[in-house]
PDB file of C-alpha atoms in Angstrom:
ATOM      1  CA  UNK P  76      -7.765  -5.154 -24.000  1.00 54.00           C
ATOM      2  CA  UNK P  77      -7.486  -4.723 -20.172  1.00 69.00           C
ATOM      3  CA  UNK P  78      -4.406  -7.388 -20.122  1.00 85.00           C
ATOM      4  CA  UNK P  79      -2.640  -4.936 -22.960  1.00 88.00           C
ATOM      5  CA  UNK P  80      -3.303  -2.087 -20.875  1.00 87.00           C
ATOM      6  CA  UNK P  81      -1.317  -3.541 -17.900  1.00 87.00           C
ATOM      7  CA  UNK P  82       1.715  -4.448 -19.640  1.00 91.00           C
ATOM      8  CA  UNK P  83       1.859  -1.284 -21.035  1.00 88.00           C
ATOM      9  CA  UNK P  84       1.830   0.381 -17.453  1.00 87.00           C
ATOM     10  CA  UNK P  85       4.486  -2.270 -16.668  1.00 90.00           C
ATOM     11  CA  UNK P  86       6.212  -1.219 -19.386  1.00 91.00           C
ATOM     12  CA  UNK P  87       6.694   2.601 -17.824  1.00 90.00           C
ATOM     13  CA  UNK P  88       7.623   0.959 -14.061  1.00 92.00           C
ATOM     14  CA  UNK P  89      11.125   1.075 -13.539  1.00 92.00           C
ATOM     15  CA  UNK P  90      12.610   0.392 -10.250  1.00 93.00           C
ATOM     16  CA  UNK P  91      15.602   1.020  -8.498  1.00 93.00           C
ATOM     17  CA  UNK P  92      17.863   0.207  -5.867  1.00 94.00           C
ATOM     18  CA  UNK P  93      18.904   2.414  -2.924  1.00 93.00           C
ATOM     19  CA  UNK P  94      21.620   2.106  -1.006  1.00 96.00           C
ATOM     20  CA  UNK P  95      20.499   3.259   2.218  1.00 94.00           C
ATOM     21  CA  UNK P  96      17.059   0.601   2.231  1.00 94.00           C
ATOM     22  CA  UNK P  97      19.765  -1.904   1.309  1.00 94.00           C
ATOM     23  CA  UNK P  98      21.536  -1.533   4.704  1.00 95.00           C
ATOM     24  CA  UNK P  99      18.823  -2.174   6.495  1.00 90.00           C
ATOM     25  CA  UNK P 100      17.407  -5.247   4.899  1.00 90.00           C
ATOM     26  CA  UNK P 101      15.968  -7.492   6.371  1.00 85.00           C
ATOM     27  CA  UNK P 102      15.354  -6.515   9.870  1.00 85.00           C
ATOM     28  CA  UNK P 103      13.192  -3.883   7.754  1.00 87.00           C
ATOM     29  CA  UNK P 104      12.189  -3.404   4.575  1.00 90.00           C
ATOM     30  CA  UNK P 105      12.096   0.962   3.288  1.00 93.00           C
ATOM     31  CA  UNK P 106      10.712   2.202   0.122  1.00 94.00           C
ATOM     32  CA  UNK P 107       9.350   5.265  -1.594  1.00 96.00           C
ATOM     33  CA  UNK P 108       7.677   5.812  -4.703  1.00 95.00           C
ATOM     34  CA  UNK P 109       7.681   8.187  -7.235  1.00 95.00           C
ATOM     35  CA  UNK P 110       5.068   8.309 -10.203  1.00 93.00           C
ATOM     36  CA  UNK P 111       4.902  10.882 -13.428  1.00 93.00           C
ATOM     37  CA  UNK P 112       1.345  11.434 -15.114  1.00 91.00           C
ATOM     38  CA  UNK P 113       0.971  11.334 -18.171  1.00 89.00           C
ATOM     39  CA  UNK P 114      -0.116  15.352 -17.960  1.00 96.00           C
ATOM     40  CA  UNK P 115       3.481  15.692 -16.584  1.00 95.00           C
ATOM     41  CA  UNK P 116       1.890  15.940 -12.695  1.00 97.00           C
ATOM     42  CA  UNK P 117       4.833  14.223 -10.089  1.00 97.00           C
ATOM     43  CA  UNK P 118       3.289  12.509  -7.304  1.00 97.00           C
ATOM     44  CA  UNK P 119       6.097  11.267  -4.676  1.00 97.00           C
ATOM     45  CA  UNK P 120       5.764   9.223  -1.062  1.00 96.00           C
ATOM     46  CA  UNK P 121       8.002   9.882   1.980  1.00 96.00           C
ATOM     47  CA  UNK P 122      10.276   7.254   2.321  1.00 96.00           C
ATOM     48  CA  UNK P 123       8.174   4.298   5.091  1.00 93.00           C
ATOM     49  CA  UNK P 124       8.196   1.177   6.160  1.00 92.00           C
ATOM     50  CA  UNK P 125       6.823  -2.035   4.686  1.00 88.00           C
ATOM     51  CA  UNK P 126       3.686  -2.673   6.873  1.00 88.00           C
ATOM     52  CA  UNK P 127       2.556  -6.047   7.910  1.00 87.00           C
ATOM     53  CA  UNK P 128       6.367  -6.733   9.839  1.00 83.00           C
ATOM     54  CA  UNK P 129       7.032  -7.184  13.642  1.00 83.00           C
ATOM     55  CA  UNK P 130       8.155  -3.337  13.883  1.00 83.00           C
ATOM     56  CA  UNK P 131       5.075  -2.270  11.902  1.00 88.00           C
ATOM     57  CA  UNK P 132       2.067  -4.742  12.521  1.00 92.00           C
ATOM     58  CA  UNK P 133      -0.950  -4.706  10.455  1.00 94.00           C
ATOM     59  CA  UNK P 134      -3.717  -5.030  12.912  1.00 94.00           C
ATOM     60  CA  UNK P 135      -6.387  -7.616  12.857  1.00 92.00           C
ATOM     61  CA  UNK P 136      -8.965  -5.908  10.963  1.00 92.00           C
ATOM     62  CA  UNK P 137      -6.272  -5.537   7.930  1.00 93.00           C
ATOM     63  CA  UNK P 138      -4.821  -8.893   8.152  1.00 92.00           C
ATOM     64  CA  UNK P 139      -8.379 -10.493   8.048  1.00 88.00           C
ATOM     65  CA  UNK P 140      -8.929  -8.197   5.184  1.00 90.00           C
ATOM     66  CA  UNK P 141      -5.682  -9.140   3.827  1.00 90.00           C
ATOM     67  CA  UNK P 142      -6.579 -12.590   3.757  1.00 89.00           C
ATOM     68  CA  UNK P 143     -10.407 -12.435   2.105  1.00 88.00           C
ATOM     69  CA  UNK P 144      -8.287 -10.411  -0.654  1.00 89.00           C
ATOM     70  CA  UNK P 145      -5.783 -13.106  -1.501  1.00 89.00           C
ATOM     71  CA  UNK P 146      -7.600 -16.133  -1.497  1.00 90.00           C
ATOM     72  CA  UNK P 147     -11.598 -15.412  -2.076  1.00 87.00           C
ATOM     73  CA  UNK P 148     -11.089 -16.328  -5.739  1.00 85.00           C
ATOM     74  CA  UNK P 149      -9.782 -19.164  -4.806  1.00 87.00           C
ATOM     75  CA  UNK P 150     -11.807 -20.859  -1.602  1.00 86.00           C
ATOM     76  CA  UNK P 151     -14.635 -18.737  -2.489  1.00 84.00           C
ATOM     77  CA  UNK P 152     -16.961 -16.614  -0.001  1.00 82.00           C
ATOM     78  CA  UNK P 153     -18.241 -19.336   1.870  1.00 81.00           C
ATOM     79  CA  UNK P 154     -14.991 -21.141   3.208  1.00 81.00           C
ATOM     80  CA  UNK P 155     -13.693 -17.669   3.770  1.00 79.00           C
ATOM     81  CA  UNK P 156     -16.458 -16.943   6.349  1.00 76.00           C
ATOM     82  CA  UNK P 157     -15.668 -20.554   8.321  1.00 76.00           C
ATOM     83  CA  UNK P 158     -12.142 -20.168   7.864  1.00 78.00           C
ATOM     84  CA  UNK P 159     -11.877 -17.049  10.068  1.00 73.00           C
ATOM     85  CA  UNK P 160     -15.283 -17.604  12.373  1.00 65.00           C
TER      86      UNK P 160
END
């Protein structure tokens, strides 16, 4: 049931190009984001900047959290805590 759920919010996500991001890729990478509720409600970012680059670090407590995200499922807990001790 969950995995039908996602691909129907998929289904609603449409994304598009803008001209302006465009020029400046790839020394930097500029998005926004707009989302309509279901109740009709708009919720909208100001345009920003990708974090996580060389002109908008992450800092070390994010990247380290970063990292436990994207591969505790796969090395499990454990290894996590050597790998960055």
């Amino acid at each position: 049931m969950r995995h039908r759920r996602h691909l129907a919010v998929a289904a609603g996500v449409h994304v598009h190009r803008h001209d302006d991001y465009d020029a400046k890729f790839s020394a930097e990478c500029w998005a926004h984001g707009t989302v309509t509720l279901d109740d009709g409600r708009v919720l909208s970012s100001e345009p920003c900047e990708a974090r996580g680059n060389p002109t908008n670090p992450l800092s070390d407590t994010e990247i380290g959290t970063r990292y436990r995200q994207l591969t505790e499922q796969v090395l499990g807990k454990q290894w996590i805590r050597f790998s960055i001790s």
